Short mmCIF file of C-alpha atoms in Angstrom, two decimals:
data_model
loop_
_atom_site.label_atom_id
_atom_site.label_comp_id
_atom_site.label_asym_id
_atom_site.label_seq_id
_atom_site.Cartn_x
_atom_site.Cartn_y
_atom_site.Cartn_z
CA THR P 1 117.09 122.57 95.67
CA VAL P 2 114.65 119.97 94.40
CA HIS P 3 114.29 118.47 97.87
CA GLU P 4 113.44 121.85 99.39
CA THR P 5 110.83 122.45 96.69
CA GLU P 6 109.37 119.00 97.28
CA GLN P 7 109.23 119.64 101.01
CA THR P 8 107.32 122.88 100.49
CA TYR P 9 104.62 121.10 98.50
CA ASP P 10 104.56 118.21 100.96
CA ASN P 11 103.92 120.65 103.82
CA LEU P 12 101.06 122.23 101.86
CA ARG P 13 99.52 118.83 101.29
CA LYS P 14 99.86 117.65 104.88
CA HIS P 15 99.16 120.83 106.86
CA THR P 16 96.07 122.87 106.03
CA GLU P 17 97.28 125.78 108.14
CA VAL P 18 100.27 126.41 105.87
CA ALA P 19 99.65 129.53 103.77
CA TRP P 20 99.63 129.33 99.96
CA ASN P 21 102.51 131.51 98.76
CA GLN P 22 102.35 131.51 94.99
CA ALA P 23 105.41 133.71 94.52
CA LEU P 24 107.54 131.40 96.68
CA LEU P 25 106.29 128.28 94.91
CA LEU P 26 107.02 129.70 91.47
CA GLU P 27 110.45 130.89 92.58
CA GLN P 28 111.33 127.45 93.96
CA LEU P 29 110.16 125.73 90.79
CA GLN P 30 112.28 128.10 88.69
CA GLN P 31 115.30 127.45 90.91
CA ALA P 32 114.82 123.69 90.47
CA ALA P 33 114.51 124.09 86.69
CA ASN P 34 117.66 126.24 86.56
CA ALA P 35 119.60 123.71 88.66
CA LEU P 36 118.56 120.85 86.39
CA GLN P 37 119.56 122.80 83.28
CA GLU P 38 122.96 123.55 84.78
CA TYR P 39 123.53 119.90 85.66
CA ALA P 40 122.48 118.87 82.14
CA LYS P 41 125.00 121.33 80.68
CA VAL P 42 127.81 120.05 82.90
CA ASN P 43 126.91 116.43 82.13
CA GLU P 44 126.50 116.75 78.38
CA VAL P 45 128.88 119.57 77.42
CA LYS P 46 131.69 119.74 79.97
CA LEU P 47 131.85 116.02 80.70
CA GLY P 48 130.79 114.93 77.23
CA ARG P 49 128.41 112.28 78.49
CA LYS P 50 125.66 112.79 75.95
CA GLY P 51 127.19 110.20 73.67
CA PRO P 52 128.33 106.74 74.78
CA GLY P 53 125.90 104.89 76.97
CA ARG P 54 123.52 107.81 77.28
CA ARG P 55 121.29 109.26 74.58
CA GLY P 56 123.82 109.20 71.78
CA GLY P 57 122.02 106.48 69.82
CA VAL P 58 122.16 102.74 70.28
CA GLU P 59 123.34 102.30 66.70
CA LYS P 60 126.53 104.26 67.37
CA TYR P 61 127.54 103.58 70.98
CA LEU P 62 127.65 100.63 73.36
CA MET P 63 128.82 100.51 76.96
CA VAL P 64 131.40 97.72 77.33
CA GLN P 65 132.13 95.86 80.54
CA LYS P 66 135.86 95.45 81.08
CA GLU P 67 135.54 91.82 82.19
CA ARG P 68 133.89 90.82 78.92
CA ILE P 69 136.67 92.32 76.82
CA GLU P 70 139.28 90.65 79.03
CA PHE P 71 137.47 87.34 78.51
CA LEU P 72 137.67 87.72 74.73
CA ILE P 73 141.34 88.70 74.76
CA ASP P 74 142.26 85.79 77.03
CA GLY P 75 140.42 83.31 74.82
CA LEU P 76 142.04 84.61 71.64
CA GLU P 77 145.54 84.57 73.14
CA LYS P 78 145.19 80.96 74.26
CA LEU P 79 143.58 79.72 71.04
CA ASN P 80 145.29 76.93 69.14
CA PRO P 81 144.55 77.78 65.48
CA GLN P 82 145.13 74.17 64.47
CA ASN P 83 142.30 72.92 66.68
CA SER P 84 139.17 73.50 64.58
CA SER P 85 136.69 72.41 67.27
CA GLU P 86 138.34 74.72 69.81
CA LYS P 87 138.27 77.54 67.27
CA ASP P 88 134.58 76.99 66.50
CA GLU P 89 133.72 76.97 70.19
CA LEU P 90 135.65 80.19 70.79
CA ILE P 91 133.92 81.87 67.84
CA ARG P 92 130.56 80.88 69.32
CA LYS P 93 131.54 82.31 72.72
CA VAL P 94 132.98 85.48 71.19
CA LEU P 95 129.83 86.06 69.16
CA GLY P 96 127.62 85.50 72.19
CA THR P 97 129.72 87.87 74.29
CA LEU P 98 129.82 90.58 71.63
CA LYS P 99 126.04 90.46 71.25
CA GLN P 100 125.64 91.02 74.98
CA ILE P 101 127.97 94.00 75.22
CA GLY P 102 126.03 97.02 76.39
CA THR P 103 123.06 94.97 77.61
CA GLU P 104 121.49 94.07 80.94
CA LYS P 105 119.05 91.43 82.06
CA MET P 106 115.59 92.78 82.85
CA GLU P 107 115.84 91.17 86.27
CA ASP P 108 118.96 93.23 87.03
CA ILE P 109 117.46 96.46 85.70
CA LEU P 110 114.43 96.17 87.96
CA ALA P 111 116.12 94.52 90.95
CA ALA P 112 116.06 97.61 93.18
CA VAL P 113 112.48 98.44 92.20
CA ILE P 114 111.27 94.92 92.99
CA ASP P 115 113.20 94.87 96.26
CA SER P 116 111.26 97.97 97.38
CA LEU P 117 107.83 96.40 96.84
CA PRO P 118 107.52 94.43 100.13
CA SER P 119 107.84 97.62 102.19
CA LEU P 120 105.23 99.33 100.01
CA ALA P 121 102.88 96.37 100.37
CA LYS P 122 103.32 96.43 104.14
CA GLU P 123 102.57 100.15 104.16
CA LEU P 124 99.30 99.40 102.35
CA GLY P 125 98.40 96.53 104.66
CA LYS P 126 98.92 93.92 101.96
CA GLU P 127 101.05 90.83 101.48
CA ALA P 128 104.24 91.27 99.45
CA PRO P 129 103.50 90.10 95.89
CA THR P 130 105.42 87.53 93.92
CA VAL P 131 107.01 89.17 90.88
CA THR P 132 107.91 86.97 87.93
CA ILE P 133 109.90 88.19 84.92
CA GLU P 134 109.58 86.02 81.83
CA SER P 135 112.43 87.36 79.71
CA GLY P 136 113.30 84.22 77.75
CA HIS P 137 116.62 84.86 76.02
CA ILE P 138 116.09 88.61 75.72
CA VAL P 139 118.47 91.15 77.23
CA ILE P 140 118.06 94.91 77.09
CA ARG P 141 120.31 97.66 75.74
CA ASN P 142 121.43 99.66 78.75
CA GLN P 143 120.57 102.95 77.02
CA ILE P 144 116.99 102.43 78.17
CA SER P 145 117.70 101.07 81.65
CA ASP P 146 116.76 104.35 83.31
CA LEU P 147 113.59 104.60 81.25
CA LEU P 148 112.49 101.11 82.27
CA LYS P 149 113.25 101.78 85.93
CA ASN P 150 111.14 104.95 85.84
CA VAL P 151 108.27 103.34 83.99
CA PHE P 152 108.09 100.14 86.01
CA THR P 153 108.58 101.85 89.35
CA HIS P 154 105.23 103.49 88.70
CA LEU P 155 103.51 100.53 87.07
CA LEU P 156 104.53 98.07 89.78
CA ARG P 157 103.48 100.49 92.52
CA ASN P 158 100.14 100.88 90.72
CA SER P 159 99.63 97.12 90.71
CA ILE P 160 100.06 96.96 94.46
CA ASP P 161 98.23 100.19 95.29
CA HIS P 162 95.23 99.91 92.96
CA GLY P 163 95.11 96.34 91.68
CA ILE P 164 96.14 93.71 94.19
CA GLU P 165 93.73 93.37 97.10
CA THR P 166 94.37 92.84 100.81
CA ALA P 167 95.02 89.28 101.95
CA GLU P 168 91.59 89.08 103.60
CA ASN P 169 89.84 90.27 100.47
CA ARG P 170 91.80 87.88 98.24
CA LEU P 171 91.12 84.88 100.47
CA THR P 172 87.36 85.50 100.31
CA LYS P 173 87.67 85.35 96.51
CA GLY P 174 89.52 82.04 96.63
CA LYS P 175 92.88 83.57 95.76
CA GLN P 176 96.25 83.19 97.47
CA ALA P 177 96.87 85.79 100.19
CA ALA P 178 99.78 87.29 98.26
CA GLY P 179 99.26 88.68 94.80
CA THR P 180 101.20 87.81 91.66
CA ILE P 181 102.67 90.20 89.12
CA VAL P 182 104.05 88.97 85.80
CA LEU P 183 106.23 90.87 83.33
CA ALA P 184 106.65 89.07 80.00
CA LEU P 185 109.13 90.10 77.28
CA SER P 186 108.98 89.18 73.61
CA VAL P 187 110.20 90.42 70.23
CA ALA P 188 107.85 90.51 67.26
CA ASP P 189 106.92 92.75 64.33
CA GLY P 190 110.00 94.92 64.79
CA LYS P 191 109.15 95.68 68.42
CA LEU P 192 110.31 94.77 71.90
CA TRP P 193 107.08 93.99 73.76
CA LEU P 194 106.77 94.26 77.54
CA LYS P 195 103.47 93.05 78.99
CA LEU P 196 102.69 93.60 82.68
CA SER P 197 99.74 91.95 84.40
CA ASP P 198 98.64 91.04 87.92
CA ASP P 199 95.99 88.83 89.50
CA GLY P 200 94.33 91.73 91.31
CA LYS P 201 90.76 92.96 91.02
CA GLY P 202 91.22 94.39 87.54
CA LEU P 203 90.21 97.70 85.97
CA GLY P 204 87.03 99.50 87.00
CA VAL P 205 85.78 100.73 83.63
CA GLU P 206 82.65 102.46 84.95
CA MET P 207 84.71 104.17 87.66
CA ILE P 208 87.04 105.50 84.95
CA ARG P 209 84.04 106.78 83.01
CA GLN P 210 82.67 108.64 86.05
CA LYS P 211 86.05 110.17 86.85
CA ALA P 212 86.46 111.23 83.23
CA ILE P 213 83.05 112.94 83.28
CA GLU P 214 83.84 114.68 86.58
CA SER P 215 87.14 115.98 85.23
CA GLY P 216 85.60 117.13 81.95
CA LEU P 217 87.49 114.68 79.76
CA ILE P 218 84.27 113.33 78.26
CA ARG P 219 80.61 114.38 78.16
CA PRO P 220 78.00 112.39 80.13
CA GLU P 221 76.13 111.48 76.93
CA GLN P 222 79.30 110.48 75.07
CA THR P 223 79.41 106.83 73.94
CA MET P 224 82.73 105.05 74.31
CA THR P 225 83.81 101.42 74.27
CA ALA P 226 85.43 99.85 77.32
CA GLU P 227 88.73 99.78 75.42
CA GLN P 228 88.51 103.51 74.69
CA LEU P 229 87.65 104.31 78.30
CA ALA P 230 90.61 102.27 79.53
CA GLN P 231 93.04 104.43 77.56
CA LEU P 232 91.79 107.53 79.43
CA ILE P 233 94.07 106.65 82.33
CA PHE P 234 96.87 108.11 80.18
CA ALA P 235 95.13 111.50 79.99
CA SER P 236 96.98 114.38 81.66
CA GLY P 237 96.19 114.63 85.36
CA PHE P 238 93.77 111.69 85.34
CA SER P 239 93.57 109.67 88.57
CA THR P 240 91.10 107.18 90.04
CA ALA P 241 92.37 107.73 93.60
CA ALA P 242 89.56 108.84 95.90
CA SER P 243 91.99 111.05 97.80
CA VAL P 244 95.67 111.87 97.90
CA THR P 245 97.45 109.52 100.30
CA GLU P 246 101.07 108.97 101.27
CA VAL P 247 101.27 106.31 98.56
CA SER P 248 99.08 107.69 95.77
CA GLY P 249 100.65 111.12 96.15
CA ARG P 250 104.13 109.90 95.25
CA GLY P 251 105.64 109.36 91.85
CA VAL P 252 104.31 110.41 88.47
CA GLY P 253 101.02 109.90 86.68
CA MET P 254 100.28 107.56 83.81
CA ASP P 255 100.40 110.53 81.44
CA ALA P 256 104.05 111.05 82.36
CA VAL P 257 104.76 107.32 81.94
CA LYS P 258 103.23 107.52 78.45
CA GLY P 259 105.47 110.51 77.70
CA PHE P 260 108.59 108.62 78.82
CA VAL P 261 107.79 105.71 76.52
CA GLU P 262 106.82 107.83 73.52
CA ARG P 263 110.02 109.87 73.71
CA GLU P 264 111.93 106.66 72.94
CA GLY P 265 109.70 105.91 69.96
CA GLY P 266 107.48 103.53 71.90
CA THR P 267 103.79 102.99 72.62
CA ILE P 268 101.82 102.05 75.73
CA GLU P 269 98.23 100.92 76.10
CA LEU P 270 95.88 98.85 78.24
CA ARG P 271 94.45 95.63 76.83
CA PHE P 272 91.72 93.56 78.43
CA THR P 273 92.60 89.91 78.96
CA SER P 274 89.11 88.68 79.82
CA ASP P 275 85.74 88.75 78.08
CA ASP P 276 83.67 89.45 81.20
CA THR P 277 82.23 92.66 79.75
CA GLY P 278 79.47 92.84 82.35
CA SER P 279 81.81 92.73 85.35
CA GLU P 280 82.51 95.76 87.52
CA PHE P 281 86.23 95.08 87.18
CA ARG P 282 88.02 93.51 84.20
CA ARG P 283 91.40 91.82 84.05
CA PHE P 284 93.91 93.62 81.86
CA GLU P 285 97.57 94.01 80.98
CA VAL P 286 99.73 97.04 80.30
CA VAL P 287 101.41 96.59 76.91
CA ILE P 288 104.54 98.58 76.06
CA GLY P 289 106.08 98.43 72.60
CA LEU P 290 109.60 99.78 72.05
CA PRO P 291 111.81 99.71 68.95
CA GLU P 292 113.40 96.28 68.50
CA ARG P 293 116.91 97.81 68.51
CA PHE P 294 116.66 98.01 72.30
CA ALA P 295 116.49 94.20 72.59
CA VAL P 296 119.09 91.51 71.98
CA ILE P 297 118.23 87.82 71.73
CA VAL P 298 121.02 85.61 73.08
CA SER P 299 121.52 81.87 72.95
CA ALA P 300 120.74 79.71 75.94
#
C-alpha cells in the first residue's frame, strides 16, 4: 500500500503530463495510514511487542543475546570457588557482560547505512567518503537503534549531497579527493552526545537567510545571528536544494529528524566549528544530545 502511494507521487514528480487527482491522493494516503495503524495494533497488542526491546522503557526491559547468557552460565559452572584470582576475574567478566546486555556498538548500528554511501556518492559524481566513528568505550542501548539509523541515514546523505564537494572541486582547494565524515560519541552532563562533522564546504548562512525570506520564515529586515539562522534548517519544510532531484527528493527533512530526536527526550542543533564569520560557507557540526540512559560505558 505504501509503495503504491509512493509510486503515485513519484510519477507526479517525474512526469508533468500526469494529472493531479486530489481525491485519489487523499484516498491512498488514508489507506497507508490505516495499514500502518493495523500493523501497529498487531505488533503491540496481539504480539505484545510494545514492551521488551521496543518502546517499553530502557529502565524496565533489556534485550539479551543468548550467547552472552550461555557464556555467563558456563563460567559460573566451571568456577573453582577456592581460587580467589579466578573468582575475581570471572566477576569482572560477568560484570562487563551484564553491562553490555541489550547494547550495540555504534559501528554495527550504522553498518548498513555506511555501506550504502559509496553508491550514493557515485550517483552524485563524487568520491566515496571515509567515515570514522569515534565511540571510545561507549555502546548504545538497542532501544534506540532504529532511531539512530533513521537519523543518521539522513544526516550522512546530507553530508555527501550538500556538504562534501566533487573530487575536482576538493583538489582545487588543496583537499583530498575523497571527503571525510566523523561521528564522535561522548557522555557528559547527563547526556549521550553524538557530534557529526565533515570536511566539506560548510554551511551557507546567507543562502539559508535568503531561502528563509523566500519561504516566509523570516522578514527581510529581521536581524538574526549566524547561529540563529543555522537552526532554521530544522524548520518545517525548509530546504536549501535548488530543485528536487533523485537524491534530494528522497528521505525526510531536517524537521522530521528533529522530531525523531525530540520524541526520545533529545535535542539537536548546528554548531559552528570555525570563527571565519566573513566566509560564504562556515564549518559546522550537528550535535545531538540524548538521555544518558541510552549509553553504556564499558571497560577496554
